[in-house]
Amino acid sequence: MKTLRYRIGDQVKPGILDREENIRDASSLVSDWDSDNITVEKLSEIKNIDISVLPIVEKIHSIAPCICKKSVGKIICIGLN
């Protein structure tokens, strides 16, 4: 599961990228990808949901930063090249 944020006009909404690389609107599951929703428990709960029932976002203006300003203090990532 890949989470992202996208812009439609002045609004920034949470999304999930599905296996066919469609952006699915996740605003029915979370208000935003912030410190309340970026937890192991919440992400595990979302991971068990069938995201194919979420609406596909047809037109976006741009991809927004991956997390909002009131987010977690640290993000530690490991990248494989």
PDB file of C-alpha atoms in Angstrom:
ATOM      1  CA  MET A   1       0.000   0.000   0.000  1.00  0.00           C
ATOM      2  CA  LYS A   2       1.353   3.396  -0.969  1.00  0.00           C
ATOM      3  CA  THR A   3      -0.118   6.484   0.628  1.00  0.00           C
ATOM      4  CA  LEU A   4       0.006   9.939  -0.916  1.00  0.00           C
ATOM      5  CA  ARG A   5      -1.626  13.341  -0.876  1.00  0.00           C
ATOM      6  CA  TYR A   6      -2.974  15.087  -3.946  1.00  0.00           C
ATOM      7  CA  ARG A   7      -4.326  18.509  -4.861  1.00  0.00           C
ATOM      8  CA  ILE A   8      -7.631  19.331  -6.488  1.00  0.00           C
ATOM      9  CA  GLY A   9      -7.878  23.091  -6.709  1.00  0.00           C
ATOM     10  CA  ASP A  10      -7.039  24.523  -3.281  1.00  0.00           C
ATOM     11  CA  GLN A  11      -7.830  21.285  -1.458  1.00  0.00           C
ATOM     12  CA  VAL A  12      -5.295  18.665  -0.438  1.00  0.00           C
ATOM     13  CA  LYS A  13      -6.730  15.190   0.091  1.00  0.00           C
ATOM     14  CA  PRO A  14      -5.326  11.854   1.265  1.00  0.00           C
ATOM     15  CA  GLY A  15      -5.012   9.092  -1.283  1.00  0.00           C
ATOM     16  CA  ILE A  16      -3.837   5.532  -1.750  1.00  0.00           C
ATOM     17  CA  LEU A  17      -2.128   4.263  -4.879  1.00  0.00           C
ATOM     18  CA  ASP A  18      -3.582   0.909  -5.942  1.00  0.00           C
ATOM     19  CA  ARG A  19      -1.843  -1.913  -7.838  1.00  0.00           C
ATOM     20  CA  GLU A  20      -2.879  -0.497 -11.220  1.00  0.00           C
ATOM     21  CA  GLU A  21      -1.386   2.868 -10.138  1.00  0.00           C
ATOM     22  CA  ASN A  22      -4.788   4.550  -9.833  1.00  0.00           C
ATOM     23  CA  ILE A  23      -5.092   7.111  -7.089  1.00  0.00           C
ATOM     24  CA  ARG A  24      -7.941   6.195  -4.738  1.00  0.00           C
ATOM     25  CA  ASP A  25      -9.607   8.843  -2.565  1.00  0.00           C
ATOM     26  CA  ALA A  26      -8.921   7.886   1.069  1.00  0.00           C
ATOM     27  CA  SER A  27     -10.745  10.831   2.638  1.00  0.00           C
ATOM     28  CA  SER A  28     -13.534   8.493   3.797  1.00  0.00           C
ATOM     29  CA  LEU A  29     -10.931   6.602   5.862  1.00  0.00           C
ATOM     30  CA  VAL A  30      -8.721   9.427   7.184  1.00  0.00           C
ATOM     31  CA  SER A  31      -8.946  13.202   7.269  1.00  0.00           C
ATOM     32  CA  ASP A  32      -5.282  13.538   6.275  1.00  0.00           C
ATOM     33  CA  TRP A  33      -1.993  11.673   6.589  1.00  0.00           C
ATOM     34  CA  ASP A  34      -0.934  13.212   9.895  1.00  0.00           C
ATOM     35  CA  SER A  35       0.289  12.092  13.318  1.00  0.00           C
ATOM     36  CA  ASP A  36      -3.187  10.792  14.196  1.00  0.00           C
ATOM     37  CA  ASN A  37      -3.294   8.490  11.174  1.00  0.00           C
ATOM     38  CA  ILE A  38       0.324   7.496  10.634  1.00  0.00           C
ATOM     39  CA  THR A  39       0.374   4.843  13.312  1.00  0.00           C
ATOM     40  CA  VAL A  40       1.017   1.136  13.024  1.00  0.00           C
ATOM     41  CA  GLU A  41      -2.502   0.376  14.250  1.00  0.00           C
ATOM     42  CA  LYS A  42      -4.278   2.757  11.861  1.00  0.00           C
ATOM     43  CA  LEU A  43      -2.196   1.736   8.837  1.00  0.00           C
ATOM     44  CA  SER A  44      -2.792  -1.962   9.624  1.00  0.00           C
ATOM     45  CA  GLU A  45      -6.523  -1.272   9.823  1.00  0.00           C
ATOM     46  CA  ILE A  46      -6.476   0.509   6.452  1.00  0.00           C
ATOM     47  CA  LYS A  47      -4.310  -2.212   4.920  1.00  0.00           C
ATOM     48  CA  ASN A  48      -7.028  -4.780   5.676  1.00  0.00           C
ATOM     49  CA  ILE A  49      -9.698  -2.758   3.827  1.00  0.00           C
ATOM     50  CA  ASP A  50     -10.511  -3.545   0.196  1.00  0.00           C
ATOM     51  CA  ILE A  51      -9.378  -0.268  -1.385  1.00  0.00           C
ATOM     52  CA  SER A  52     -11.021  -1.166  -4.706  1.00  0.00           C
ATOM     53  CA  VAL A  53     -14.276   0.183  -3.244  1.00  0.00           C
ATOM     54  CA  LEU A  54     -12.726   3.625  -2.810  1.00  0.00           C
ATOM     55  CA  PRO A  55     -13.418   6.055  -5.662  1.00  0.00           C
ATOM     56  CA  ILE A  56     -10.729   6.539  -8.296  1.00  0.00           C
ATOM     57  CA  VAL A  57      -9.565  10.141  -8.549  1.00  0.00           C
ATOM     58  CA  GLU A  58      -9.887  11.087 -12.220  1.00  0.00           C
ATOM     59  CA  LYS A  59      -8.258  14.516 -12.347  1.00  0.00           C
ATOM     60  CA  ILE A  60      -5.689  15.925  -9.987  1.00  0.00           C
ATOM     61  CA  HIS A  61      -3.780  19.173 -10.253  1.00  0.00           C
ATOM     62  CA  SER A  62      -0.619  17.886  -8.590  1.00  0.00           C
ATOM     63  CA  ILE A  63       0.813  15.575  -5.982  1.00  0.00           C
ATOM     64  CA  ALA A  64       1.179  17.240  -2.577  1.00  0.00           C
ATOM     65  CA  PRO A  65       3.834  16.591   0.094  1.00  0.00           C
ATOM     66  CA  CYS A  66       3.431  13.076   1.489  1.00  0.00           C
ATOM     67  CA  ILE A  67       2.461  14.219   5.001  1.00  0.00           C
ATOM     68  CA  CYS A  68       0.887  17.385   6.360  1.00  0.00           C
ATOM     69  CA  LYS A  69       2.548  20.057   8.492  1.00  0.00           C
ATOM     70  CA  LYS A  70       1.186  18.825  11.818  1.00  0.00           C
ATOM     71  CA  SER A  71       2.828  15.476  11.317  1.00  0.00           C
ATOM     72  CA  VAL A  72       5.145  13.212  13.150  1.00  0.00           C
ATOM     73  CA  GLY A  73       8.468  14.475  14.458  1.00  0.00           C
ATOM     74  CA  LYS A  74      10.695  12.042  12.585  1.00  0.00           C
ATOM     75  CA  ILE A  75      10.442   9.897   9.516  1.00  0.00           C
ATOM     76  CA  ILE A  76      13.069   7.225   9.073  1.00  0.00           C
ATOM     77  CA  CYS A  77      13.218   5.561   5.671  1.00  0.00           C
ATOM     78  CA  ILE A  78      15.316   2.875   4.095  1.00  0.00           C
ATOM     79  CA  GLY A  79      15.720   3.025   0.334  1.00  0.00           C
ATOM     80  CA  LEU A  80      16.862   0.193  -1.871  1.00  0.00           C
ATOM     81  CA  ASN A  81      18.469   1.201  -5.135  1.00  0.00           C
TER      82      ASN A  81
END
